[in-house]
Coordinates of C-alpha atoms in Angstrom, one line a residue:
Chain W
M1 CA 13.6 5.0 31.8
T2 CA 13.8 3.2 29.0
V3 CA 11.5 0.5 29.6
K4 CA 8.9 0.0 32.6
S5 CA 10.2 -2.7 34.6
M6 CA 10.3 -4.1 37.8
K7 CA 14.4 -4.0 38.1
D8 CA 16.8 -3.1 35.6
Y9 CA 16.2 -4.2 32.2
V10 CA 18.5 -5.2 29.2
G11 CA 16.8 -6.4 25.8
V12 CA 18.3 -7.8 22.9
S13 CA 17.8 -6.6 19.4
R14 CA 17.0 -9.1 16.8
D15 CA 18.0 -7.8 14.0
R16 CA 21.6 -6.9 15.2
V17 CA 23.9 -7.4 11.6
E18 CA 25.4 -10.5 13.3
N19 CA 22.7 -12.1 12.7
F20 CA 22.5 -11.5 8.5
N21 CA 25.3 -13.9 7.9
G22 CA 28.1 -11.2 6.4
K23 CA 25.1 -9.5 5.3
Q24 CA 23.3 -6.2 6.3
L25 CA 19.9 -4.7 5.1
V26 CA 19.1 -1.8 3.1
Y27 CA 15.9 0.2 2.6
V28 CA 15.8 2.3 -0.9
S29 CA 12.5 4.5 -1.4
W30 CA 12.3 6.3 -4.4
D31 CA 10.2 9.5 -3.4
H32 CA 6.8 10.3 -5.0
H33 CA 6.6 6.7 -6.5
L34 CA 4.1 5.1 -4.8
L35 CA 3.4 2.0 -7.3
F36 CA 5.6 0.4 -5.3
A37 CA 3.4 0.1 -1.3
S38 CA 6.5 0.4 0.8
P39 CA 10.6 1.2 0.6
F40 CA 12.2 -1.5 -0.6
L41 CA 13.8 -3.9 1.8
L42 CA 17.5 -5.3 0.2
C43 CA 20.3 -8.0 2.4
L44 CA 23.2 -7.4 0.3
P45 CA 27.2 -7.6 1.4
P46 CA 28.6 -4.2 2.6
E47 CA 31.4 -4.6 0.2
T48 CA 28.5 -4.2 -2.6
P49 CA 29.5 -1.5 -4.8
F50 CA 27.2 1.4 -4.6
A51 CA 26.9 0.9 -8.3
E52 CA 26.2 -2.7 -8.2
L53 CA 23.3 -1.9 -6.2
V54 CA 22.1 0.5 -8.4
S55 CA 22.5 -1.6 -11.7
G56 CA 21.4 -4.6 -10.3
P57 CA 18.4 -4.9 -7.7
L58 CA 17.3 -1.8 -7.8
T59 CA 17.0 -1.2 -11.5
A60 CA 15.1 -4.6 -11.6
L61 CA 13.1 -3.8 -9.0
V62 CA 11.8 -0.1 -10.1
Q63 CA 10.9 -2.0 -13.8
P64 CA 7.1 -1.9 -13.3
D65 CA 6.9 1.9 -12.8
P66 CA 6.0 3.5 -16.2
D67 CA 9.2 6.5 -15.2
A68 CA 11.7 3.4 -14.7
A69 CA 13.2 3.7 -18.7
A70 CA 13.7 7.4 -18.3
V71 CA 15.9 7.5 -15.1
D72 CA 19.1 8.8 -15.5
W73 CA 21.0 7.3 -12.7
S74 CA 24.0 9.9 -12.8
A75 CA 21.5 12.7 -12.3
V76 CA 19.3 11.3 -9.7
E77 CA 19.0 13.1 -6.2
W78 CA 20.1 11.3 -3.2
L79 CA 18.9 11.2 0.5
K80 CA 20.3 9.1 3.3
D81 CA 19.1 9.6 7.0
N82 CA 17.0 11.9 5.1
A83 CA 19.4 14.6 4.5
P84 CA 20.9 14.9 1.1
F85 CA 23.7 12.5 0.2
T86 CA 26.2 12.0 -2.6
P87 CA 27.0 8.5 -2.9
D88 CA 30.5 7.3 -4.8
F89 CA 28.9 4.5 -7.4
S90 CA 32.4 3.1 -7.3
R91 CA 33.2 2.5 -3.8
S92 CA 31.2 -0.3 -1.5
L93 CA 28.1 0.7 0.6
A94 CA 30.3 0.7 3.8
A95 CA 33.0 2.9 2.0
N96 CA 30.0 5.3 1.0
G97 CA 28.8 4.9 4.8
I98 CA 25.7 3.1 4.5
G99 CA 25.4 1.4 7.5
H100 CA 22.6 -1.8 8.6
K101 CA 19.0 -0.7 8.4
D102 CA 19.9 2.5 6.5
Q103 CA 17.3 4.2 4.5
I104 CA 18.7 5.4 1.3
R105 CA 15.7 7.8 -0.9
F106 CA 16.3 8.8 -4.4
R107 CA 14.5 11.9 -6.1
T108 CA 13.8 12.3 -9.9
P109 CA 12.3 15.9 -10.5
G110 CA 10.0 15.8 -13.3
L111 CA 9.5 12.2 -13.6
N112 CA 5.9 11.5 -12.2
A113 CA 3.8 9.8 -14.7
L114 CA 1.3 8.2 -12.3
L115 CA 1.0 11.4 -10.4
N116 CA -0.1 13.8 -13.4
A117 CA -2.3 11.1 -15.4
A118 CA -5.2 12.0 -13.0
Chain C
M1 CA -32.8 -26.0 70.7
D2 CA -33.2 -21.9 70.1
M3 CA -31.6 -22.2 66.2
K4 CA -33.1 -19.9 64.3
A5 CA -34.0 -21.4 60.7
T6 CA -32.0 -19.9 57.2
K7 CA -33.5 -18.9 54.6
K8 CA -33.2 -21.5 52.0
K9 CA -32.1 -19.1 49.5
L10 CA -29.9 -16.0 49.2
G11 CA -31.4 -13.1 47.7
M12 CA -29.7 -11.3 44.9
K13 CA -27.6 -9.1 46.8
E14 CA -26.7 -11.4 49.4
R15 CA -25.5 -14.4 46.8
Y16 CA -23.3 -11.8 44.7
R17 CA -21.9 -11.0 48.0
A18 CA -21.3 -14.1 48.7
L19 CA -19.9 -14.9 45.5
T20 CA -17.7 -11.8 44.5
R21 CA -16.7 -9.9 47.6
D22 CA -16.5 -12.6 50.0
L23 CA -14.1 -15.0 48.3
G24 CA -11.6 -12.5 49.2
W25 CA -10.0 -12.6 52.6
E26 CA -6.7 -10.5 54.6
S27 CA -3.8 -12.2 54.0
S28 CA -2.1 -13.0 57.7
Y29 CA 1.4 -14.7 57.3
Q30 CA 2.3 -13.5 53.9
D31 CA 3.1 -9.8 53.0
K32 CA 0.4 -8.4 50.5
D33 CA 3.4 -6.8 48.3
A34 CA 4.7 -10.5 48.0
I35 CA 1.2 -11.6 47.0
F36 CA 1.0 -9.2 44.3
P37 CA 4.3 -8.1 43.2
Y38 CA 3.4 -6.7 39.8
V39 CA 0.9 -3.6 41.1
N40 CA 3.1 -1.2 42.0
Y41 CA 6.1 -1.2 39.3
E42 CA 3.6 0.8 37.5
G43 CA 3.3 3.9 39.2
I44 CA -0.5 3.7 39.8
K45 CA -1.6 4.8 43.1
V46 CA -4.7 2.9 44.6
H47 CA -5.6 3.7 47.9
D48 CA -9.0 1.7 48.2
W49 CA -9.5 -1.1 46.2
D50 CA -12.8 -1.7 47.5
K51 CA -14.2 1.6 45.2
W52 CA -13.8 -0.6 42.3
E53 CA -17.5 -0.8 41.0
D54 CA -18.9 -4.3 39.5
P55 CA -21.4 -2.3 37.1
F56 CA -23.0 -5.7 35.9
R57 CA -23.0 -8.1 39.3
L58 CA -22.9 -10.7 37.4
T59 CA -21.9 -14.1 39.3
M60 CA -20.3 -17.3 38.4
D61 CA -23.2 -19.2 38.9
A62 CA -25.5 -16.9 36.7
Y63 CA -22.6 -16.2 34.0
W64 CA -22.3 -20.2 33.4
K65 CA -25.9 -20.0 32.9
Y66 CA -26.1 -17.8 30.7
Q67 CA -22.6 -18.5 28.4
A68 CA -24.0 -22.4 28.1
E69 CA -27.3 -20.8 26.1
K70 CA -25.7 -19.1 24.2
E71 CA -23.1 -22.0 23.3
R72 CA -26.3 -24.1 22.4
K73 CA -27.7 -21.9 20.0
F74 CA -24.4 -21.1 18.4
Y75 CA -23.5 -24.4 17.8
A76 CA -27.2 -25.2 16.4
I77 CA -26.5 -22.6 13.8
I78 CA -23.1 -23.9 13.0
D79 CA -24.6 -27.1 12.4
A80 CA -27.1 -25.9 10.0
H81 CA -25.0 -23.8 7.9
A82 CA -22.5 -27.1 7.5
Q83 CA -25.9 -29.0 6.7
N84 CA -27.3 -26.5 4.1
N85 CA -23.7 -25.9 2.2
G86 CA -23.8 -22.4 4.0
H87 CA -20.1 -22.3 2.0
L88 CA -22.1 -21.6 -1.3
N89 CA -24.4 -19.2 0.3
I90 CA -21.7 -16.2 0.1
T91 CA -22.1 -13.5 -2.7
D92 CA -18.3 -14.3 -4.1
A93 CA -15.5 -16.6 -2.8
R94 CA -13.6 -13.4 -2.8
Y95 CA -15.4 -12.1 0.7
L96 CA -13.5 -15.2 2.1
S97 CA -10.2 -12.7 1.8
A98 CA -11.7 -10.9 4.7
L99 CA -12.4 -13.7 6.6
K100 CA -8.9 -15.5 5.9
I101 CA -7.3 -12.1 7.5
F102 CA -9.6 -11.9 10.7
L103 CA -8.7 -15.5 11.8
Q104 CA -5.4 -15.4 10.8
A105 CA -4.5 -12.1 12.6
I106 CA -7.6 -11.5 15.0
S107 CA -8.5 -14.6 16.5
P108 CA -6.0 -15.6 17.9
G109 CA -5.9 -11.9 19.1
E110 CA -9.4 -13.2 21.1
Y111 CA -7.0 -16.1 22.8
A112 CA -4.2 -13.7 23.8
A113 CA -6.8 -11.9 25.7
H114 CA -7.7 -14.9 27.5
K115 CA -4.2 -15.2 28.6
G116 CA -3.8 -12.1 29.4
F117 CA -6.9 -11.2 31.6
A118 CA -6.0 -14.3 33.5
R119 CA -2.8 -13.2 34.2
A120 CA -4.9 -9.8 35.3
G121 CA -7.3 -11.4 37.2
R122 CA -4.2 -13.1 39.8
E123 CA -1.9 -9.8 39.8
F124 CA -4.7 -7.7 40.9
P125 CA -5.4 -7.2 44.3
G126 CA -9.2 -6.4 44.5
V127 CA -11.7 -8.9 44.3
G128 CA -14.3 -7.5 42.6
T129 CA -11.5 -6.8 39.7
Q130 CA -10.2 -10.3 40.0
V131 CA -13.9 -11.9 39.2
A132 CA -14.2 -9.5 36.5
C133 CA -11.1 -10.4 34.7
Q134 CA -11.5 -13.8 35.7
M135 CA -15.2 -13.7 33.6
Q136 CA -13.5 -11.8 30.6
A137 CA -11.0 -14.4 30.3
I138 CA -13.1 -17.4 30.0
D139 CA -15.2 -14.9 27.3
E140 CA -12.0 -14.3 25.6
L141 CA -11.4 -17.8 25.3
R142 CA -15.1 -18.5 23.9
H143 CA -14.7 -16.1 21.2
A144 CA -11.2 -17.4 19.8
Q145 CA -13.2 -21.4 20.1
T146 CA -16.3 -19.9 18.2
Q147 CA -14.3 -17.9 16.1
I148 CA -12.6 -20.8 15.3
H149 CA -15.4 -23.4 14.7
A150 CA -17.5 -20.6 12.8
M151 CA -14.5 -20.8 10.2
S152 CA -13.7 -24.3 10.1
N153 CA -16.6 -25.2 8.0
Y154 CA -14.9 -23.2 5.1
N155 CA -11.3 -24.9 5.6
R156 CA -13.3 -27.8 4.1
Y157 CA -13.8 -26.3 0.7
Y158 CA -11.5 -23.3 0.3
D159 CA -7.6 -22.3 0.8
G160 CA -5.8 -20.7 3.1
F161 CA -7.8 -21.4 6.4
H162 CA -5.9 -24.4 7.1
A163 CA -2.7 -23.1 9.1
F164 CA -3.9 -20.0 10.8
A165 CA -1.9 -20.9 13.6
D166 CA 1.3 -20.9 11.7
A167 CA 0.5 -17.3 10.2
R168 CA -0.6 -15.8 13.1
D169 CA 3.0 -16.4 14.5
R170 CA 5.3 -16.3 11.7
I171 CA 3.5 -14.9 8.3
W172 CA 4.1 -10.6 7.7
Y173 CA 0.2 -8.9 8.0
T174 CA -1.0 -10.7 11.0
S175 CA 2.3 -9.5 13.3
V176 CA 0.7 -6.3 13.4
A177 CA -2.1 -7.6 15.4
R178 CA 0.1 -10.2 17.1
S179 CA 2.8 -7.2 18.1
F180 CA -0.3 -5.3 19.9
F181 CA -1.1 -8.3 22.1
D182 CA 2.5 -9.3 22.6
D183 CA 3.2 -5.7 23.9
A184 CA 0.0 -5.6 25.9
M185 CA 0.9 -9.1 27.3
S186 CA 4.0 -7.9 28.3
A187 CA 3.0 -5.0 30.5
G188 CA 2.1 -4.6 33.8
P189 CA -1.7 -5.5 34.9
F190 CA -3.0 -2.1 34.8
E191 CA -1.5 -1.1 31.1
F192 CA -2.8 -3.8 29.9
M193 CA -6.7 -3.1 31.0
I194 CA -5.9 0.2 29.1
A195 CA -4.3 -1.9 26.0
I196 CA -7.1 -4.2 25.9
G197 CA -9.9 -3.1 28.4
F198 CA -9.6 0.3 27.1
S199 CA -8.2 0.6 23.5
F200 CA -8.8 -2.5 21.8
E201 CA -12.8 -2.9 23.5
Y202 CA -13.5 0.3 24.0
V203 CA -12.1 2.2 20.9
L204 CA -11.6 -0.1 18.7
T205 CA -14.5 -2.9 18.9
N206 CA -17.1 -1.3 17.3
L207 CA -15.0 -0.7 14.2
L208 CA -13.6 -3.5 14.2
F209 CA -16.8 -6.0 14.9
V210 CA -20.1 -3.9 13.7
P211 CA -18.6 -3.7 10.0
F212 CA -17.2 -6.9 10.1
M213 CA -20.1 -8.6 11.2
S214 CA -22.6 -6.2 9.3
G215 CA -20.2 -7.5 6.4
A216 CA -21.2 -10.8 6.5
A217 CA -24.6 -10.5 6.8
Y218 CA -24.5 -8.6 3.6
N219 CA -22.4 -11.5 1.8
G220 CA -24.4 -14.2 3.2
D221 CA -21.9 -15.8 5.9
M222 CA -24.5 -17.1 8.6
A223 CA -21.5 -18.6 10.1
T224 CA -19.6 -15.5 11.0
V225 CA -22.9 -13.3 12.1
T226 CA -23.8 -16.0 14.7
F227 CA -20.4 -15.8 16.3
G228 CA -20.9 -12.0 16.0
F229 CA -24.2 -12.5 18.0
S230 CA -22.7 -15.1 20.6
A231 CA -19.8 -12.5 21.5
Q232 CA -21.7 -9.1 21.1
S233 CA -23.3 -9.5 24.9
D234 CA -20.0 -10.1 26.2
E235 CA -18.7 -6.9 24.6
A236 CA -20.7 -5.3 26.2
R237 CA -19.3 -6.4 29.8
H238 CA -16.1 -5.8 28.2
M239 CA -16.6 -2.2 27.7
T240 CA -17.7 -1.5 30.6
L241 CA -14.5 -3.1 32.4
G242 CA -12.2 -0.9 30.1
L243 CA -14.0 2.4 31.3
E244 CA -14.3 1.3 34.9
C245 CA -10.8 0.6 35.1
I246 CA -10.0 3.7 33.8
K247 CA -12.2 5.9 35.7
F248 CA -11.0 3.9 39.1
M249 CA -7.4 4.9 38.3
L250 CA -8.2 8.2 37.7
E251 CA -10.3 8.6 40.8
Q252 CA -8.0 6.9 43.3
D253 CA -5.0 9.7 42.5
P254 CA -4.3 12.5 40.9
D255 CA -0.5 11.3 40.2
N256 CA -2.3 8.6 37.8
L257 CA -3.7 11.1 35.4
P258 CA -0.4 11.7 33.1
I259 CA 0.5 8.2 33.2
V260 CA -3.5 6.8 32.0
Q261 CA -2.8 9.6 29.6
A262 CA 0.4 8.4 28.4
W263 CA -1.0 5.0 28.0
I264 CA -4.1 6.3 26.2
D265 CA -1.9 8.1 23.5
K266 CA 0.3 4.9 22.8
W267 CA -2.8 2.7 22.8
F268 CA -4.8 4.3 20.7
W269 CA -2.3 4.8 18.2
R270 CA -1.4 1.0 18.0
G271 CA -5.1 0.2 17.9
F272 CA -5.1 2.5 14.7
R273 CA -2.9 0.7 13.1
V274 CA -4.9 -2.5 13.5
L275 CA -7.4 -1.0 12.1
G276 CA -5.3 -0.7 8.7
L277 CA -6.6 -4.4 8.2
V278 CA -9.6 -3.5 9.0
S279 CA -9.9 -0.4 6.2
T280 CA -9.0 -2.8 3.6
M281 CA -11.6 -5.6 4.3
M282 CA -14.2 -3.0 4.5
D283 CA -13.5 -0.9 1.2
Y284 CA -12.1 -3.4 -1.1
M285 CA -12.8 -6.9 0.5
L286 CA -16.5 -7.1 0.5
P287 CA -18.4 -8.0 -2.9
K288 CA -21.5 -6.4 -1.2
R289 CA -19.9 -3.4 1.1
V290 CA -21.8 -2.2 3.9
M291 CA -20.1 1.3 4.4
S292 CA -16.7 2.9 3.7
W293 CA -14.2 2.7 5.9
R294 CA -14.5 6.6 6.0
E295 CA -18.2 6.5 6.6
A296 CA -17.6 3.8 9.7
W297 CA -15.0 6.1 11.0
E298 CA -17.1 8.8 10.9
I299 CA -19.8 6.9 13.3
Y300 CA -17.7 5.1 15.3
G301 CA -14.3 6.9 15.9
V302 CA -15.8 10.5 15.6
E303 CA -19.0 10.1 16.8
N304 CA -18.8 7.9 19.4
G305 CA -14.8 8.2 20.5
G306 CA -15.4 11.9 20.3
A307 CA -18.2 11.5 23.3
L308 CA -15.8 9.5 25.2
F309 CA -13.2 11.6 25.2
K310 CA -16.0 14.3 26.2
D311 CA -16.9 12.5 29.0
L312 CA -13.6 11.6 30.2
A313 CA -12.4 15.5 30.2
R314 CA -14.0 16.0 33.5
Y315 CA -10.8 14.0 34.7
G316 CA -8.3 15.9 32.6
I317 CA -8.0 13.4 29.8
R318 CA -7.6 14.9 26.4
P319 CA -8.1 13.0 23.0
P320 CA -5.2 10.8 22.1
K321 CA -2.4 12.7 20.8
G322 CA -2.3 10.9 17.4
W323 CA -5.9 11.6 16.8
D324 CA -5.2 14.4 14.1
D325 CA -2.6 12.2 12.1
A326 CA -5.4 9.7 12.4
E327 CA -8.0 11.9 10.6
K328 CA -5.5 12.8 7.9
A329 CA -4.9 9.3 7.4
I330 CA -8.3 8.2 6.9
D331 CA -9.0 8.5 3.0
H332 CA -5.7 7.0 2.2
M333 CA -5.0 4.0 4.4
S334 CA -7.3 1.1 2.8
H335 CA -5.8 2.5 -0.5
Q336 CA -2.4 2.1 0.3
F337 CA -2.9 -0.9 2.0
M338 CA -4.5 -3.0 -0.2
L339 CA -2.0 -1.5 -3.1
G340 CA 0.6 -3.3 -0.6
L341 CA -1.1 -6.5 -0.5
Y342 CA -1.7 -7.2 -3.9
Q343 CA 2.0 -6.3 -4.7
W344 CA 3.0 -8.9 -2.1
S345 CA 0.3 -11.6 -3.2
F346 CA 2.8 -14.0 -3.5
G347 CA 3.4 -14.2 0.3
T348 CA -0.3 -13.6 1.6
S349 CA -2.5 -16.7 2.6
F350 CA -5.5 -15.3 0.8
H351 CA -6.2 -13.7 -2.2
S352 CA -6.4 -10.4 -3.6
W353 CA -7.3 -8.9 -7.0
I354 CA -7.5 -5.6 -8.9
P355 CA -10.6 -3.9 -8.0
S356 CA -13.1 -3.7 -11.3
D357 CA -14.2 -0.6 -12.5
E358 CA -17.3 -0.7 -11.0
D359 CA -15.5 -1.3 -7.6
M360 CA -13.6 1.6 -8.6
D361 CA -16.3 4.2 -9.6
W362 CA -17.5 3.1 -5.9
L363 CA -14.2 3.8 -4.3
S364 CA -14.0 7.5 -6.3
A365 CA -17.7 8.1 -5.2
K366 CA -16.8 7.5 -1.6
Y367 CA -13.4 9.0 -1.4
P368 CA -14.0 11.6 -3.7
D369 CA -10.7 14.1 -2.5
T370 CA -8.1 11.4 -2.8
F371 CA -9.2 7.7 -5.0
D372 CA -9.2 9.5 -8.4
K373 CA -6.1 11.8 -7.9
Y374 CA -4.1 9.0 -5.6
Y375 CA -5.1 5.7 -6.3
R376 CA -6.6 5.5 -9.4
P377 CA -4.1 5.6 -11.5
R378 CA -2.0 3.5 -9.8
W379 CA -4.7 0.9 -10.0
A380 CA -5.0 1.4 -13.9
H381 CA -1.5 1.1 -14.6
I382 CA -1.4 -2.4 -12.6
K383 CA -4.2 -3.7 -14.5
K384 CA -2.6 -2.4 -17.7
L385 CA 0.6 -4.7 -16.5
K386 CA -1.7 -7.8 -16.1
A387 CA -3.2 -7.1 -19.6
A388 CA 0.0 -7.0 -20.6
G389 CA 1.4 -10.5 -19.2
T390 CA 3.8 -9.0 -16.7
P391 CA 1.3 -9.2 -13.3
F392 CA 2.9 -6.4 -10.8
K393 CA 4.9 -8.4 -8.1
N394 CA 7.2 -6.4 -5.8
Y395 CA 9.9 -8.9 -5.2
G396 CA 11.9 -6.0 -2.7
L397 CA 9.9 -6.8 0.2
A398 CA 8.8 -4.1 2.6
R399 CA 10.6 -2.0 5.0
L400 CA 8.7 -2.9 8.5
C401 CA 8.1 -0.4 11.3
Q402 CA 9.7 -1.3 14.0
C403 CA 6.7 -0.9 16.4
C404 CA 3.7 -1.5 14.7
Q405 CA 5.7 -4.2 12.5
L406 CA 3.4 -3.1 9.1
P407 CA 4.8 -2.8 6.0
S408 CA 5.7 1.3 5.6
V409 CA 2.8 1.8 3.1
F410 CA 1.7 5.2 5.1
T411 CA 2.4 8.8 3.7
E412 CA 3.4 12.2 5.4
P413 CA 0.2 13.1 7.2
D414 CA 0.2 16.4 5.1
D415 CA 1.9 14.8 1.8
P416 CA -0.5 11.9 0.4
T417 CA 2.5 11.2 -2.2
L418 CA 5.4 10.8 -0.1
T419 CA 5.9 7.6 2.3
C420 CA 6.6 8.9 5.7
H421 CA 10.5 8.3 6.9
R422 CA 10.9 8.1 10.4
E423 CA 14.0 6.6 11.9
T424 CA 16.0 6.8 15.6
V425 CA 19.1 5.8 16.7
Y426 CA 19.6 3.4 19.9
K427 CA 22.6 2.4 21.4
G428 CA 24.7 2.7 18.0
E429 CA 21.9 0.7 16.1
K430 CA 19.0 2.4 13.5
Y431 CA 15.4 1.5 14.2
Q432 CA 12.6 2.1 11.3
F433 CA 8.8 3.8 11.6
C434 CA 6.0 4.2 9.5
S435 CA 4.8 7.4 11.6
D436 CA 5.4 9.6 14.4
G437 CA 2.9 7.6 16.4
C438 CA 4.9 4.5 16.1
K439 CA 8.5 6.5 16.5
D440 CA 7.5 7.9 20.1
I441 CA 5.9 4.8 21.5
F442 CA 9.5 3.2 20.5
D443 CA 11.5 6.1 22.1
N444 CA 9.3 5.8 25.5
E445 CA 10.5 1.9 26.0
P446 CA 13.3 1.2 23.4
E447 CA 14.6 -1.7 25.3
K448 CA 11.7 -3.3 24.9
Y449 CA 10.6 -2.8 21.2
I450 CA 14.5 -3.7 19.6
Q451 CA 13.4 -6.8 20.7
S452 CA 10.7 -7.3 18.0
W453 CA 10.9 -10.2 16.3
L454 CA 10.1 -8.9 12.2
P455 CA 9.1 -11.2 9.9
M456 CA 10.8 -9.7 6.5
P457 CA 14.2 -9.2 8.1
A458 CA 13.8 -12.9 9.3
L459 CA 13.4 -14.2 6.1
F460 CA 17.3 -13.5 5.3
S461 CA 18.5 -14.0 8.7
E462 CA 17.0 -16.9 9.6
L463 CA 16.5 -18.7 6.1
G464 CA 18.8 -16.6 4.2
G465 CA 16.3 -15.0 1.8
D466 CA 14.5 -18.3 0.5
V467 CA 11.2 -17.5 -0.5
G468 CA 10.5 -21.1 -1.3
A469 CA 11.7 -22.2 2.4
W470 CA 9.4 -19.1 3.9
M471 CA 6.6 -20.7 2.3
N472 CA 6.8 -24.2 3.6
W473 CA 7.9 -22.4 7.4
V474 CA 4.6 -20.4 7.4
S475 CA 2.1 -23.0 6.0
L476 CA 1.6 -21.3 2.4
R477 CA 1.1 -23.8 -0.3
D478 CA 2.2 -21.7 -3.1
G479 CA -0.2 -21.3 -6.5
D480 CA -3.5 -22.3 -3.6
D481 CA -3.2 -20.4 -0.9
N482 CA -1.5 -17.1 -2.3
G483 CA -2.0 -14.7 -5.7
D484 CA -4.3 -12.8 -7.3
Y485 CA -7.7 -14.2 -6.5
D486 CA -8.6 -13.9 -10.5
G487 CA -7.7 -17.7 -11.6
S488 CA -7.4 -19.0 -8.1
T489 CA -8.7 -22.3 -7.1
D490 CA -11.0 -20.7 -4.5
Q491 CA -12.5 -18.7 -7.4
K492 CA -12.9 -21.8 -10.0
H493 CA -14.4 -23.9 -6.9
F494 CA -16.8 -21.8 -6.3
N495 CA -18.2 -20.9 -9.6
E496 CA -18.4 -24.6 -10.3
W497 CA -20.3 -25.4 -7.4
R498 CA -22.5 -22.2 -7.4
G499 CA -23.1 -23.4 -10.9
L500 CA -24.2 -26.9 -9.5
A501 CA -26.6 -25.4 -7.0
T502 CA -28.2 -22.9 -9.1
S503 CA -28.3 -24.1 -12.6
N504 CA -28.9 -27.9 -14.3
L505 CA -25.1 -28.1 -15.6

């Protein structure tokens, strides 16, 4: 049973992709960098090249972290659906298989100024 | 005539019977199932409604008398508070952030509980239950009302109080409490009783009200202390009703046990997420602190909660499934939450701030295993950013949990350096969660939770990502209600007015 109800009951998802005016949601999170309290929520057209996601909103958002300047974007390890993932920077989110409300994570081994400070 | 003279007055016992059990009747021309259509679909089997005990034996006439007396006392003190400039007697205007969160997130919950109990009173067939639910419905309405009245005096002097109803409906940090009550109110009557009567009243009220009311007393807020006292005598009755309901279900039929256990698991976790707000108020927002969140959890969670589940063990009930994960989160949650509130403070209808050096020393004494290791370095860096003229604001917004609707600020139970990532795909669509507890609740009833209205995605789906339009829509006045306490109008006014009251300026 998918809901406890008196008769058949079908819900309607509120955050369907068609409600986002041609865009989609993407969540991006920098592992072990918890200066940022939660994964970022971005709303972008699915045609956005992956490189643009990185050089645009992501680079701007991570600036406050002391490790930001040292990130080598060509060397970071990526995860999607919590599994290793190799994005093609020149291709779009859609072509990279990044769907609506997908969670992208990235790791930068060796970089962790705020964790090692104590 | 040979008529026997009746006694003028009924005795206590007779009056109780006349005013409760005697109010019910057996229907003759309507089927019972048609009159009480919602009482069977949850699967709870009841064989004898008369087994329902009324531990308080309270009748409506006595109820009105007690409540009217409490109201008179309450409003006398509220008037005195207003006339004696009670708004200047608080320790510091930072304290008001805790009050603002309470008014925006918790007081509307009292009103929701009122609606829920009014409905449950209609849906349950037993007369004892109906009367108890009716009284609790009126109590909850009174609590919402007295809280709003008590805090209205602050609204004349300080920012962030003026639009609590819009904040409740639309802003992002209140949706954890709103969705808790929406979830309960859209469940059947028995689950509602577990959600509010048991989880909220029995397991959580102590952790919510006791530290909050002592916090108010410690910080000179007599208005809030007064509504706390006025509500407290009702709470004892509510807790008893919740526990009575759970025992009644378990005693009526052994088949009820797995259903009740699943509800306890679910509602413990939903309640624990609401406590995220409370932990932050206790550890960060009280200028003069009562005890740490960890200490409150030890007393009210571990000791009291533990005793309760020991008592229920004879019915086959075990402690809630999320209990161990909760314990692992205790030393982290208030810090994780406050860091979030600070970096998104452009979108909060209250102020937050960087803890002072003394505050941080207190936190590291209270959280010796976690604060200095994980959280002090972050605050120190945020302090540096502010000193450099680039205060930290996180415009990335946040991933909200599909179930509890909080930003996913929580970490893996066994790795406090890594955000907890959980996701599921249902009917081809992806959903994100903050924890196993929240994901389990979704997986159990996905058709319910796919409908969640999540405030941050809504900023994009409904307002095209326009933050200014969003502020207008949630009635948040940019520059007044939001942002850092340091430099705020609240801070300026409090210092000026308090200065006038305590010196010869």
